[in-house]
PDB file of C-alpha atoms and ligand atoms in Angstrom:
ATOM      1  CA  UNK A 573      -0.029   0.010   0.032  1.00 73.00           C
ATOM      2  CA  UNK A 574       1.184   3.510  -0.700  1.00 74.00           C
ATOM      3  CA  UNK A 575       0.017   6.919   0.468  1.00 75.00           C
ATOM      4  CA  UNK A 576       0.555  10.230  -1.318  1.00 73.00           C
ATOM      5  CA  UNK A 577       2.531  12.771   0.864  1.00 68.00           C
ATOM      6  CA  UNK A 578      -0.630  14.748   1.669  1.00 70.00           C
ATOM      7  CA  UNK A 579      -2.950  11.781   2.277  1.00 84.00           C
ATOM      8  CA  UNK A 580      -3.862  10.531   5.820  1.00 90.00           C
ATOM      9  CA  UNK A 581      -4.576   7.154   7.125  1.00 95.00           C
ATOM     10  CA  UNK A 582      -6.687   6.423  10.170  1.00 97.00           C
ATOM     11  CA  UNK A 583      -5.046   4.161  12.705  1.00 97.00           C
ATOM     12  CA  UNK A 584      -6.113   2.732  16.037  1.00 97.00           C
ATOM     13  CA  UNK A 585      -3.950   2.201  19.124  1.00 97.00           C
ATOM     14  CA  UNK A 586      -3.786  -1.612  19.168  1.00 98.00           C
ATOM     15  CA  UNK A 587      -1.275  -1.708  22.054  1.00 97.00           C
ATOM     16  CA  UNK A 588      -0.320   0.735  24.741  1.00 97.00           C
ATOM     17  CA  UNK A 589       2.340  -0.291  27.354  1.00 96.00           C
ATOM     18  CA  UNK A 590       4.719   1.325  29.671  1.00 95.00           C
ATOM     19  CA  UNK A 591       8.195   0.596  28.258  1.00 95.00           C
ATOM     20  CA  UNK A 592      10.423   2.452  30.713  1.00 95.00           C
ATOM     21  CA  UNK A 593      10.141   5.204  33.229  1.00 95.00           C
ATOM     22  CA  UNK A 594       8.202   8.012  31.490  1.00 94.00           C
ATOM     23  CA  UNK A 595       8.253   6.143  28.174  1.00 96.00           C
ATOM     24  CA  UNK A 596       5.207   4.417  26.591  1.00 97.00           C
ATOM     25  CA  UNK A 597       5.126   2.210  23.601  1.00 97.00           C
ATOM     26  CA  UNK A 598       2.262   2.488  21.123  1.00 98.00           C
ATOM     27  CA  UNK A 599       1.429  -0.155  18.591  1.00 98.00           C
ATOM     28  CA  UNK A 600      -0.597   1.407  15.722  1.00 98.00           C
ATOM     29  CA  UNK A 601      -2.614  -0.584  13.169  1.00 98.00           C
ATOM     30  CA  UNK A 602      -4.818   0.372  10.278  1.00 97.00           C
ATOM     31  CA  UNK A 603      -8.340   0.987  11.605  1.00 96.00           C
ATOM     32  CA  UNK A 604      -9.580  -1.801   9.269  1.00 95.00           C
ATOM     33  CA  UNK A 605      -6.517  -4.024   9.874  1.00 94.00           C
ATOM     34  CA  UNK A 606      -5.321  -3.302   6.362  1.00 95.00           C
ATOM     35  CA  UNK A 607      -1.711  -3.237   5.099  1.00 96.00           C
ATOM     36  CA  UNK A 608       0.283  -0.154   6.030  1.00 96.00           C
ATOM     37  CA  UNK A 609       2.594   1.798   3.717  1.00 96.00           C
ATOM     38  CA  UNK A 610       6.256   0.525   3.819  1.00 96.00           C
ATOM     39  CA  UNK A 611       8.861   2.373   5.697  1.00 97.00           C
ATOM     40  CA  UNK A 612      12.655   2.553   5.759  1.00 97.00           C
ATOM     41  CA  UNK A 613      14.893   2.268   8.759  1.00 98.00           C
ATOM     42  CA  UNK A 614      15.124   5.796  10.419  1.00 96.00           C
ATOM     43  CA  UNK A 615      11.671   6.856   9.206  1.00 96.00           C
ATOM     44  CA  UNK A 616       8.998   8.614  11.222  1.00 94.00           C
ATOM     45  CA  UNK A 617       5.311   9.273  10.988  1.00 94.00           C
ATOM     46  CA  UNK A 618       3.371  12.432  11.580  1.00 91.00           C
ATOM     47  CA  UNK A 619       0.595  11.823  14.189  1.00 94.00           C
ATOM     48  CA  UNK A 620      -2.443  14.045  14.122  1.00 93.00           C
ATOM     49  CA  UNK A 621      -3.432  13.627  17.746  1.00 93.00           C
ATOM     50  CA  UNK A 622      -7.131  13.795  18.682  1.00 90.00           C
ATOM     51  CA  UNK A 623      -6.466  17.042  20.608  1.00 89.00           C
ATOM     52  CA  UNK A 624      -5.351  18.717  17.352  1.00 89.00           C
ATOM     53  CA  UNK A 625      -1.604  18.613  17.925  1.00 89.00           C
ATOM     54  CA  UNK A 626       0.644  17.286  15.178  1.00 88.00           C
ATOM     55  CA  UNK A 627       3.695  15.386  16.464  1.00 90.00           C
ATOM     56  CA  UNK A 628       6.362  13.206  14.764  1.00 91.00           C
ATOM     57  CA  UNK A 629       7.584   9.908  16.153  1.00 94.00           C
ATOM     58  CA  UNK A 630      10.128   7.525  14.742  1.00 96.00           C
ATOM     59  CA  UNK A 631       9.110   4.011  13.756  1.00 97.00           C
ATOM     60  CA  UNK A 632      11.078   1.531  15.754  1.00 97.00           C
ATOM     61  CA  UNK A 633       9.745  -1.820  14.658  1.00 98.00           C
ATOM     62  CA  UNK A 634      11.201  -3.977  11.956  1.00 98.00           C
ATOM     63  CA  UNK A 635      10.801  -2.137   8.587  1.00 97.00           C
ATOM     64  CA  UNK A 636       9.717  -5.407   6.926  1.00 97.00           C
ATOM     65  CA  UNK A 637       6.496  -5.351   8.952  1.00 97.00           C
ATOM     66  CA  UNK A 638       3.477  -4.005   7.070  1.00 96.00           C
ATOM     67  CA  UNK A 639       0.758  -4.670   9.582  1.00 97.00           C
ATOM     68  CA  UNK A 640       1.809  -2.283  12.368  1.00 98.00           C
ATOM     69  CA  UNK A 641       3.826   0.819  13.265  1.00 98.00           C
ATOM     70  CA  UNK A 642       5.463   0.940  16.742  1.00 98.00           C
ATOM     71  CA  UNK A 643       6.491   4.231  18.267  1.00 97.00           C
ATOM     72  CA  UNK A 644       7.769   5.145  21.756  1.00 97.00           C
ATOM     73  CA  UNK A 645       6.887   8.425  23.339  1.00 95.00           C
ATOM     74  CA  UNK A 646       9.025   9.882  26.154  1.00 93.00           C
ATOM     75  CA  UNK A 647       7.404  12.287  28.527  1.00 91.00           C
ATOM     76  CA  UNK A 648       8.997  15.680  27.950  1.00 83.00           C
ATOM     77  CA  UNK A 649       9.057  17.796  31.117  1.00 75.00           C
ATOM     78  CA  UNK A 650       9.215  21.016  29.034  1.00 71.00           C
ATOM     79  CA  UNK A 651       7.372  19.773  26.096  1.00 68.00           C
ATOM     80  CA  UNK A 652       4.627  21.532  24.182  1.00 72.00           C
ATOM     81  CA  UNK A 653       1.761  19.176  25.097  1.00 82.00           C
ATOM     82  CA  UNK A 654       2.102  16.261  22.657  1.00 86.00           C
ATOM     83  CA  UNK A 655       3.859  13.889  25.000  1.00 91.00           C
ATOM     84  CA  UNK A 656       1.625  14.847  27.925  1.00 91.00           C
ATOM     85  CA  UNK A 657      -1.403  14.041  25.899  1.00 92.00           C
ATOM     86  CA  UNK A 658      -0.085  10.680  24.763  1.00 94.00           C
ATOM     87  CA  UNK A 659       0.811   9.812  28.397  1.00 94.00           C
ATOM     88  CA  UNK A 660      -2.269  11.065  30.107  1.00 93.00           C
ATOM     89  CA  UNK A 661      -5.163  10.899  27.555  1.00 93.00           C
ATOM     90  CA  UNK A 662      -4.350   8.461  24.841  1.00 94.00           C
ATOM     91  CA  UNK A 663      -5.398   4.812  25.453  1.00 94.00           C
ATOM     92  CA  UNK A 664      -5.772   1.490  23.694  1.00 95.00           C
ATOM     93  CA  UNK A 665      -8.548   1.737  21.086  1.00 96.00           C
ATOM     94  CA  UNK A 666      -8.073   5.459  20.424  1.00 96.00           C
ATOM     95  CA  UNK A 667      -8.128   6.454  16.732  1.00 96.00           C
ATOM     96  CA  UNK A 668      -6.412   9.275  14.941  1.00 96.00           C
ATOM     97  CA  UNK A 669      -4.852  10.057  11.551  1.00 96.00           C
ATOM     98  CA  UNK A 670      -1.264   9.735  10.482  1.00 96.00           C
ATOM     99  CA  UNK A 671       0.636  10.750   7.424  1.00 92.00           C
ATOM    100  CA  UNK A 672       2.752   8.545   5.297  1.00 91.00           C
ATOM    101  CA  UNK A 673       6.132   7.466   6.694  1.00 94.00           C
ATOM    102  CA  UNK A 674       8.851   9.966   5.829  1.00 90.00           C
ATOM    103  CA  UNK A 675      12.604   9.619   6.318  1.00 91.00           C
ATOM    104  CA  UNK A 676      14.890  12.533   7.173  1.00 89.00           C
ATOM    105  CA  UNK A 677      17.447  10.096   8.648  1.00 92.00           C
ATOM    106  CA  UNK A 678      18.069   7.436   5.984  1.00 94.00           C
ATOM    107  CA  UNK A 679      20.548   4.650   6.571  1.00 96.00           C
ATOM    108  CA  UNK A 680      23.289   4.219   3.867  1.00 95.00           C
ATOM    109  CA  UNK A 681      23.089   0.556   3.050  1.00 96.00           C
ATOM    110  CA  UNK A 682      26.558   0.713   1.368  1.00 94.00           C
ATOM    111  CA  UNK A 683      28.425   1.515   4.727  1.00 95.00           C
ATOM    112  CA  UNK A 684      30.912  -1.164   5.790  1.00 95.00           C
ATOM    113  CA  UNK A 685      29.640  -0.993   9.397  1.00 97.00           C
ATOM    114  CA  UNK A 686      27.551   1.214  11.625  1.00 97.00           C
ATOM    115  CA  UNK A 687      28.233   3.037  14.882  1.00 97.00           C
ATOM    116  CA  UNK A 688      24.926   4.163  16.462  1.00 98.00           C
ATOM    117  CA  UNK A 689      25.052   6.678  19.256  1.00 97.00           C
ATOM    118  CA  UNK A 690      21.760   7.218  21.036  1.00 97.00           C
ATOM    119  CA  UNK A 691      20.732   9.257  24.066  1.00 96.00           C
ATOM    120  CA  UNK A 692      17.438   8.669  25.877  1.00 95.00           C
ATOM    121  CA  UNK A 693      14.400   8.532  23.592  1.00 95.00           C
ATOM    122  CA  UNK A 694      16.786   9.141  20.688  1.00 96.00           C
ATOM    123  CA  UNK A 695      17.126   5.330  20.578  1.00 97.00           C
ATOM    124  CA  UNK A 696      13.815   5.145  18.651  1.00 97.00           C
ATOM    125  CA  UNK A 697      14.939   5.871  14.998  1.00 96.00           C
ATOM    126  CA  UNK A 698      18.139   3.829  15.605  1.00 98.00           C
ATOM    127  CA  UNK A 699      16.123   0.820  16.771  1.00 98.00           C
ATOM    128  CA  UNK A 700      14.867   0.179  13.229  1.00 98.00           C
ATOM    129  CA  UNK A 701      18.351   0.616  11.879  1.00 98.00           C
ATOM    130  CA  UNK A 702      19.663  -2.030  14.289  1.00 98.00           C
ATOM    131  CA  UNK A 703      16.909  -4.396  13.257  1.00 98.00           C
ATOM    132  CA  UNK A 704      17.801  -3.795   9.610  1.00 98.00           C
ATOM    133  CA  UNK A 705      21.526  -4.560  10.335  1.00 98.00           C
ATOM    134  CA  UNK A 706      20.512  -7.746  12.141  1.00 97.00           C
ATOM    135  CA  UNK A 707      18.223  -8.821   9.292  1.00 97.00           C
ATOM    136  CA  UNK A 708      20.946  -8.132   6.662  1.00 97.00           C
ATOM    137  CA  UNK A 709      23.945  -9.511   8.620  1.00 97.00           C
ATOM    138  CA  UNK A 710      25.620  -6.057   8.854  1.00 97.00           C
ATOM    139  CA  UNK A 711      28.228  -5.116  11.403  1.00 97.00           C
ATOM    140  CA  UNK A 712      26.953  -2.652  13.975  1.00 97.00           C
ATOM    141  CA  UNK A 713      27.688  -1.338  17.451  1.00 97.00           C
ATOM    142  CA  UNK A 714      25.687   0.888  19.666  1.00 97.00           C
ATOM    143  CA  UNK A 715      26.535   3.442  22.384  1.00 97.00           C
ATOM    144  CA  UNK A 716      23.404   4.036  24.418  1.00 97.00           C
ATOM    145  CA  UNK A 717      23.144   6.658  27.139  1.00 97.00           C
ATOM    146  CA  UNK A 718      20.274   7.212  29.481  1.00 96.00           C
ATOM    147  CA  UNK A 719      19.930   8.906  32.898  1.00 95.00           C
ATOM    148  CA  UNK A 720      19.332   5.503  34.585  1.00 96.00           C
ATOM    149  CA  UNK A 721      18.671   1.875  33.702  1.00 95.00           C
ATOM    150  CA  UNK A 722      14.881   2.389  34.439  1.00 95.00           C
ATOM    151  CA  UNK A 723      14.743   5.162  31.874  1.00 95.00           C
ATOM    152  CA  UNK A 724      16.488   3.145  29.100  1.00 96.00           C
ATOM    153  CA  UNK A 725      13.726   2.389  26.604  1.00 96.00           C
ATOM    154  CA  UNK A 726      13.881  -0.900  24.675  1.00 96.00           C
ATOM    155  CA  UNK A 727      16.705  -2.195  26.911  1.00 96.00           C
ATOM    156  CA  UNK A 728      15.527  -5.799  26.621  1.00 95.00           C
ATOM    157  CA  UNK A 729      14.945  -5.641  22.857  1.00 96.00           C
ATOM    158  CA  UNK A 730      18.399  -4.300  22.380  1.00 96.00           C
ATOM    159  CA  UNK A 731      19.929  -6.932  24.620  1.00 95.00           C
ATOM    160  CA  UNK A 732      18.272  -9.729  22.702  1.00 95.00           C
ATOM    161  CA  UNK A 733      19.318  -8.197  19.274  1.00 95.00           C
ATOM    162  CA  UNK A 734      22.995  -8.060  20.300  1.00 92.00           C
ATOM    163  CA  UNK A 735      23.856  -7.004  23.824  1.00 86.00           C
ATOM    164  CA  UNK A 736      27.547  -7.774  23.184  1.00 93.00           C
ATOM    165  CA  UNK A 737      27.558  -4.925  20.565  1.00 96.00           C
ATOM    166  CA  UNK A 738      26.337  -2.349  23.005  1.00 97.00           C
ATOM    167  CA  UNK A 739      28.211   0.062  25.320  1.00 96.00           C
ATOM    168  CA  UNK A 740      25.642   1.014  27.955  1.00 97.00           C
ATOM    169  CA  UNK A 741      26.035   4.281  29.832  1.00 96.00           C
ATOM    170  CA  UNK A 742      23.684   5.081  32.687  1.00 96.00           C
ATOM    171  CA  UNK A 743      24.499   8.459  34.218  1.00 96.00           C
ATOM    172  CA  UNK A 744      23.550   7.482  37.743  1.00 96.00           C
ATOM    173  CA  UNK A 745      25.767   4.360  37.758  1.00 95.00           C
ATOM    174  CA  UNK A 746      28.755   6.101  36.007  1.00 94.00           C
ATOM    175  CA  UNK A 747      28.532   9.350  37.998  1.00 93.00           C
ATOM    176  CA  UNK A 748      28.165  11.580  34.961  1.00 93.00           C
ATOM    177  CA  UNK A 749      27.282  12.042  31.341  1.00 93.00           C
ATOM    178  CA  UNK A 750      28.642   9.976  28.429  1.00 93.00           C
ATOM    179  CA  UNK A 751      31.731  11.433  26.744  1.00 91.00           C
ATOM    180  CA  UNK A 752      30.261  10.663  23.281  1.00 87.00           C
ATOM    181  CA  UNK A 753      33.206  12.063  21.413  1.00 85.00           C
ATOM    182  CA  UNK A 754      35.521   9.322  22.710  1.00 88.00           C
ATOM    183  CA  UNK A 755      33.737   6.694  20.660  1.00 90.00           C
ATOM    184  CA  UNK A 756      34.265   8.646  17.359  1.00 89.00           C
ATOM    185  CA  UNK A 757      38.099   8.449  17.612  1.00 83.00           C
ATOM    186  CA  UNK A 758      38.431   4.790  16.953  1.00 82.00           C
ATOM    187  CA  UNK A 759      36.117   4.589  13.894  1.00 88.00           C
ATOM    188  CA  UNK A 760      36.643   1.581  11.739  1.00 87.00           C
ATOM    189  CA  UNK A 761      37.358   1.866   7.999  1.00 89.00           C
ATOM    190  CA  UNK A 762      34.134   2.585   6.163  1.00 91.00           C
ATOM    191  CA  UNK A 763      32.149   2.806   9.460  1.00 95.00           C
ATOM    192  CA  UNK A 764      29.381   5.415   9.477  1.00 96.00           C
ATOM    193  CA  UNK A 765      27.883   7.166  12.496  1.00 96.00           C
ATOM    194  CA  UNK A 766      24.125   7.642  13.111  1.00 97.00           C
ATOM    195  CA  UNK A 767      23.362   9.754  16.162  1.00 96.00           C
ATOM    196  CA  UNK A 768      20.142  10.870  17.920  1.00 96.00           C
ATOM    197  CA  UNK A 769      19.639  12.201  21.339  1.00 94.00           C
ATOM    198  CA  UNK A 770      19.773  15.345  23.448  1.00 91.00           C
ATOM    199  CA  UNK A 771      21.562  18.324  21.970  1.00 88.00           C
ATOM    200  CA  UNK A 772      24.699  18.207  24.146  1.00 91.00           C
ATOM    201  CA  UNK A 773      25.365  14.619  23.129  1.00 93.00           C
ATOM    202  CA  UNK A 774      24.814  15.359  19.426  1.00 92.00           C
ATOM    203  CA  UNK A 775      26.906  18.453  19.506  1.00 90.00           C
ATOM    204  CA  UNK A 776      29.754  16.489  21.134  1.00 92.00           C
ATOM    205  CA  UNK A 777      29.572  13.890  18.384  1.00 93.00           C
ATOM    206  CA  UNK A 778      29.444  16.621  15.743  1.00 90.00           C
ATOM    207  CA  UNK A 779      32.504  18.312  17.240  1.00 91.00           C
ATOM    208  CA  UNK A 780      34.349  14.964  17.419  1.00 91.00           C
ATOM    209  CA  UNK A 781      33.655  14.304  13.750  1.00 89.00           C
ATOM    210  CA  UNK A 782      35.263  17.565  12.659  1.00 84.00           C
ATOM    211  CA  UNK A 783      38.340  15.755  11.532  1.00 78.00           C
ATOM    212  CA  UNK A 784      36.527  13.123   9.556  1.00 81.00           C
ATOM    213  CA  UNK A 785      35.278  13.468   6.019  1.00 77.00           C
ATOM    214  CA  UNK A 786      31.847  14.877   5.203  1.00 75.00           C
ATOM    215  CA  UNK A 787      29.091  12.241   5.087  1.00 81.00           C
ATOM    216  CA  UNK A 788      30.584  10.039   7.822  1.00 91.00           C
ATOM    217  CA  UNK A 789      28.045  11.164  10.399  1.00 92.00           C
ATOM    218  CA  UNK A 790      24.282  11.555  10.300  1.00 93.00           C
ATOM    219  CA  UNK A 791      22.067  13.261  12.854  1.00 92.00           C
ATOM    220  CA  UNK A 792      18.384  13.216  13.598  1.00 92.00           C
ATOM    221  CA  UNK A 793      17.574  16.536  15.426  1.00 86.00           C
ATOM    222  CA  UNK A 794      14.428  16.587  17.626  1.00 78.00           C
ATOM    223  CA  UNK A 795      14.834  20.299  18.078  1.00 75.00           C
ATOM    224  CA  UNK A 796      16.931  23.004  16.423  1.00 71.00           C
ATOM    225  CA  UNK A 797      20.488  23.095  17.773  1.00 70.00           C
ATOM    226  CA  UNK A 798      21.054  26.109  19.988  1.00 66.00           C
ATOM    227  CA  UNK A 799      24.367  27.089  18.507  1.00 56.00           C
ATOM    228  CA  UNK A 800      23.552  26.618  14.847  1.00 50.00           C
ATOM    229  CA  UNK A 801      23.185  29.665  12.593  1.00 50.00           C
ATOM    230  CA  UNK A 802      19.598  30.656  12.882  1.00 52.00           C
ATOM    231  CA  UNK A 803      17.784  32.805  10.299  1.00 52.00           C
ATOM    232  CA  UNK A 804      19.661  35.969  10.343  1.00 55.00           C
ATOM    233  CA  UNK A 805      17.897  39.276  10.297  1.00 60.00           C
ATOM    234  CA  UNK A 806      17.225  39.366   6.673  1.00 73.00           C
ATOM    235  CA  UNK A 807      15.484  42.011   4.657  1.00 89.00           C
ATOM    236  CA  UNK A 808      11.827  42.161   3.751  1.00 94.00           C
ATOM    237  CA  UNK A 809      10.648  40.300   0.638  1.00 96.00           C
ATOM    238  CA  UNK A 810       7.387  39.628  -1.104  1.00 97.00           C
ATOM    239  CA  UNK A 811       5.720  36.249  -1.414  1.00 97.00           C
ATOM    240  CA  UNK A 812       3.343  35.595  -4.315  1.00 97.00           C
ATOM    241  CA  UNK A 813       1.003  32.650  -3.925  1.00 97.00           C
ATOM    242  CA  UNK A 814       0.613  31.174  -7.352  1.00 96.00           C
ATOM    243  CA  UNK A 815      -2.671  29.225  -6.923  1.00 96.00           C
ATOM    244  CA  UNK A 816      -4.317  31.812  -4.576  1.00 96.00           C
ATOM    245  CA  UNK A 817      -3.328  34.768  -6.730  1.00 96.00           C
ATOM    246  CA  UNK A 818      -2.381  36.970  -3.752  1.00 97.00           C
ATOM    247  CA  UNK A 819       0.807  38.560  -2.521  1.00 97.00           C
ATOM    248  CA  UNK A 820       2.083  39.549   0.890  1.00 97.00           C
ATOM    249  CA  UNK A 821       5.234  41.280   2.294  1.00 97.00           C
ATOM    250  CA  UNK A 822       7.237  39.299   4.798  1.00 96.00           C
ATOM    251  CA  UNK A 823       8.991  41.738   7.133  1.00 95.00           C
ATOM    252  CA  UNK A 824      12.433  40.983   8.657  1.00 92.00           C
ATOM    253  CA  UNK A 825      11.059  39.990  12.075  1.00 92.00           C
ATOM    254  CA  UNK A 826       8.443  37.532  10.811  1.00 94.00           C
ATOM    255  CA  UNK A 827       8.511  34.124   9.205  1.00 95.00           C
ATOM    256  CA  UNK A 828       6.695  33.271   5.936  1.00 97.00           C
ATOM    257  CA  UNK A 829       4.547  30.979   8.127  1.00 96.00           C
ATOM    258  CA  UNK A 830       3.522  33.773  10.492  1.00 96.00           C
ATOM    259  CA  UNK A 831       2.607  36.036   7.634  1.00 97.00           C
ATOM    260  CA  UNK A 832       0.476  33.352   5.967  1.00 97.00           C
ATOM    261  CA  UNK A 833      -1.258  32.667   9.210  1.00 96.00           C
ATOM    262  CA  UNK A 834      -2.008  36.305   9.742  1.00 96.00           C
ATOM    263  CA  UNK A 835      -3.599  36.420   6.468  1.00 96.00           C
ATOM    264  CA  UNK A 836      -5.985  33.462   7.031  1.00 95.00           C
ATOM    265  CA  UNK A 837      -3.915  30.632   5.460  1.00 95.00           C
ATOM    266  CA  UNK A 838      -3.896  27.402   7.482  1.00 91.00           C
ATOM    267  CA  UNK A 839      -0.545  25.803   6.846  1.00 93.00           C
ATOM    268  CA  UNK A 840       0.200  22.505   8.642  1.00 88.00           C
ATOM    269  CA  UNK A 841       3.012  22.859  11.124  1.00 87.00           C
ATOM    270  CA  UNK A 842       4.457  21.156  14.153  1.00 83.00           C
ATOM    271  CA  UNK A 843       7.990  22.198  15.273  1.00 85.00           C
ATOM    272  CA  UNK A 844       8.156  25.765  13.868  1.00 89.00           C
ATOM    273  CA  UNK A 845      11.864  25.434  14.013  1.00 88.00           C
ATOM    274  CA  UNK A 846      12.794  23.594  10.849  1.00 90.00           C
ATOM    275  CA  UNK A 847      13.188  20.106  12.130  1.00 87.00           C
ATOM    276  CA  UNK A 848       9.984  18.237  11.279  1.00 86.00           C
ATOM    277  CA  UNK A 849       9.189  18.986   7.593  1.00 87.00           C
ATOM    278  CA  UNK A 850       5.479  19.515   8.281  1.00 87.00           C
ATOM    279  CA  UNK A 851       5.399  22.968   6.757  1.00 94.00           C
ATOM    280  CA  UNK A 852       7.244  22.064   3.513  1.00 94.00           C
ATOM    281  CA  UNK A 853       5.912  24.259   0.752  1.00 96.00           C
ATOM    282  CA  UNK A 854       6.659  24.101  -3.038  1.00 96.00           C
ATOM    283  CA  UNK A 855       8.671  26.911  -4.530  1.00 97.00           C
ATOM    284  CA  UNK A 856       7.645  28.039  -8.053  1.00 97.00           C
ATOM    285  CA  UNK A 857      10.254  30.711  -8.593  1.00 96.00           C
ATOM    286  CA  UNK A 858      12.925  32.594  -6.638  1.00 96.00           C
ATOM    287  CA  UNK A 859      15.816  31.118  -4.648  1.00 96.00           C
ATOM    288  CA  UNK A 860      15.065  30.103  -1.053  1.00 96.00           C
ATOM    289  CA  UNK A 861      17.668  30.481   1.687  1.00 94.00           C
ATOM    290  CA  UNK A 862      17.320  27.298   3.801  1.00 95.00           C
ATOM    291  CA  UNK A 863      17.539  27.391   7.531  1.00 92.00           C
ATOM    292  CA  UNK A 864      15.997  24.054   8.336  1.00 91.00           C
ATOM    293  CA  UNK A 865      17.625  20.774   9.483  1.00 86.00           C
ATOM    294  CA  UNK A 866      15.771  18.347   7.285  1.00 87.00           C
ATOM    295  CA  UNK A 867      16.456  18.885   3.575  1.00 88.00           C
ATOM    296  CA  UNK A 868      19.323  17.059   2.016  1.00 83.00           C
ATOM    297  CA  UNK A 869      22.107  18.889   0.167  1.00 82.00           C
ATOM    298  CA  UNK A 870      20.574  17.887  -3.091  1.00 85.00           C
ATOM    299  CA  UNK A 871      17.121  19.080  -2.094  1.00 90.00           C
ATOM    300  CA  UNK A 872      18.596  22.446  -0.898  1.00 90.00           C
ATOM    301  CA  UNK A 873      20.405  22.824  -4.248  1.00 90.00           C
ATOM    302  CA  UNK A 874      17.232  21.988  -6.244  1.00 93.00           C
ATOM    303  CA  UNK A 875      15.299  24.731  -4.393  1.00 93.00           C
ATOM    304  CA  UNK A 876      11.944  23.160  -5.268  1.00 95.00           C
ATOM    305  CA  UNK A 877      10.570  23.392  -1.725  1.00 96.00           C
ATOM    306  CA  UNK A 878      11.307  25.094   1.593  1.00 97.00           C
ATOM    307  CA  UNK A 879      10.273  25.080   5.275  1.00 96.00           C
ATOM    308  CA  UNK A 880       8.251  28.227   5.604  1.00 97.00           C
ATOM    309  CA  UNK A 881       8.553  28.307   9.338  1.00 96.00           C
ATOM    310  CA  UNK A 882      12.331  29.237   9.177  1.00 94.00           C
ATOM    311  CA  UNK A 883      13.513  29.687   5.627  1.00 95.00           C
ATOM    312  CA  UNK A 884      13.569  32.941   3.724  1.00 95.00           C
ATOM    313  CA  UNK A 885      15.015  34.446   0.536  1.00 95.00           C
ATOM    314  CA  UNK A 886      17.414  37.301  -0.364  1.00 93.00           C
ATOM    315  CA  UNK A 887      15.404  37.746  -3.626  1.00 95.00           C
ATOM    316  CA  UNK A 888      12.868  40.593  -3.764  1.00 96.00           C
ATOM    317  CA  UNK A 889      10.070  38.142  -4.630  1.00 97.00           C
ATOM    318  CA  UNK A 890       9.476  34.462  -3.918  1.00 97.00           C
ATOM    319  CA  UNK A 891       6.632  32.557  -5.610  1.00 97.00           C
ATOM    320  CA  UNK A 892       5.109  29.700  -3.589  1.00 97.00           C
ATOM    321  CA  UNK A 893       2.855  26.931  -4.681  1.00 97.00           C
ATOM    322  CA  UNK A 894      -0.097  27.896  -2.483  1.00 96.00           C
TER     323      UNK A 894
HETATM  324  S1  FES B 161       6.921  23.306  11.202  1.00 70.25           S
HETATM  325 FE1  FES B 161       8.457  21.806  11.394  1.00 70.25          FE
HETATM  326  S2  FES B 161       9.801  22.234   9.666  1.00 70.25           S
HETATM  327 FE2  FES B 161       8.343  23.921   9.692  1.00 70.25          FE
END
């Protein structure tokens, strides 16, 4: 089964279990028990929660399965309501819509071997990658950090898949955080890094990769990195909406998304910081300046779409497919 990027599918919560402290596991199935669209290791789905929030969660089950999606949701103390809703209100039997699986964190199947570095709930996209490695006889190792053993989601699954390949790091047992950069120094020939977790961990791995060639490390950002270049104060520009036949000015202190909302356009969004791809909008003409964290280098160069929550242009006019 396949689903167009804009189509939605109604799923039901077929399983809801506590997986670790402050982490619940949801098993989602088609509401009519039909076949689900295929997904690749590292992919995520957009969940349109019954309370109106849109949230993205990585698929952690085996990517060969077509009858279910499994996601884990960690309770975010400083979250924006999505994880609270899932933890407090969602229950087995609930129904909601999801989008087709998308992958901003694809695994390179040609790598010689894989070093996975996960922190906390960042284990979720990596889980489907490990399952792929096991199914395809590929060499892998995992560095997995969590605040404590009770908070380590999927501990038992990982142990069964290959506990000997894992370096466990529990802050409370080791007396401090993981020094993630240490693991990057002894990379094997042809080994690639896939990293997901809290910002400090990912930034440490990024810094440690500085001496290695481009493309060796891959990151899945749950939130925009604090120290990355954010949309600079850029000048005002005009957006022309091709299908609607109207134009608006975008001032330096507002995003395209904000201007569209102020003018009555309902553009889907979730993160509003360039990490989720929900607000991706087609570009008809003009050159976007990309400030997101999801488009590939090829997609940026093509300039066919942009994240209107953060990206802008230096051109006087940008024409959008709206
Ligand atoms: S709303 Fe998430 S990338 Fe724009």
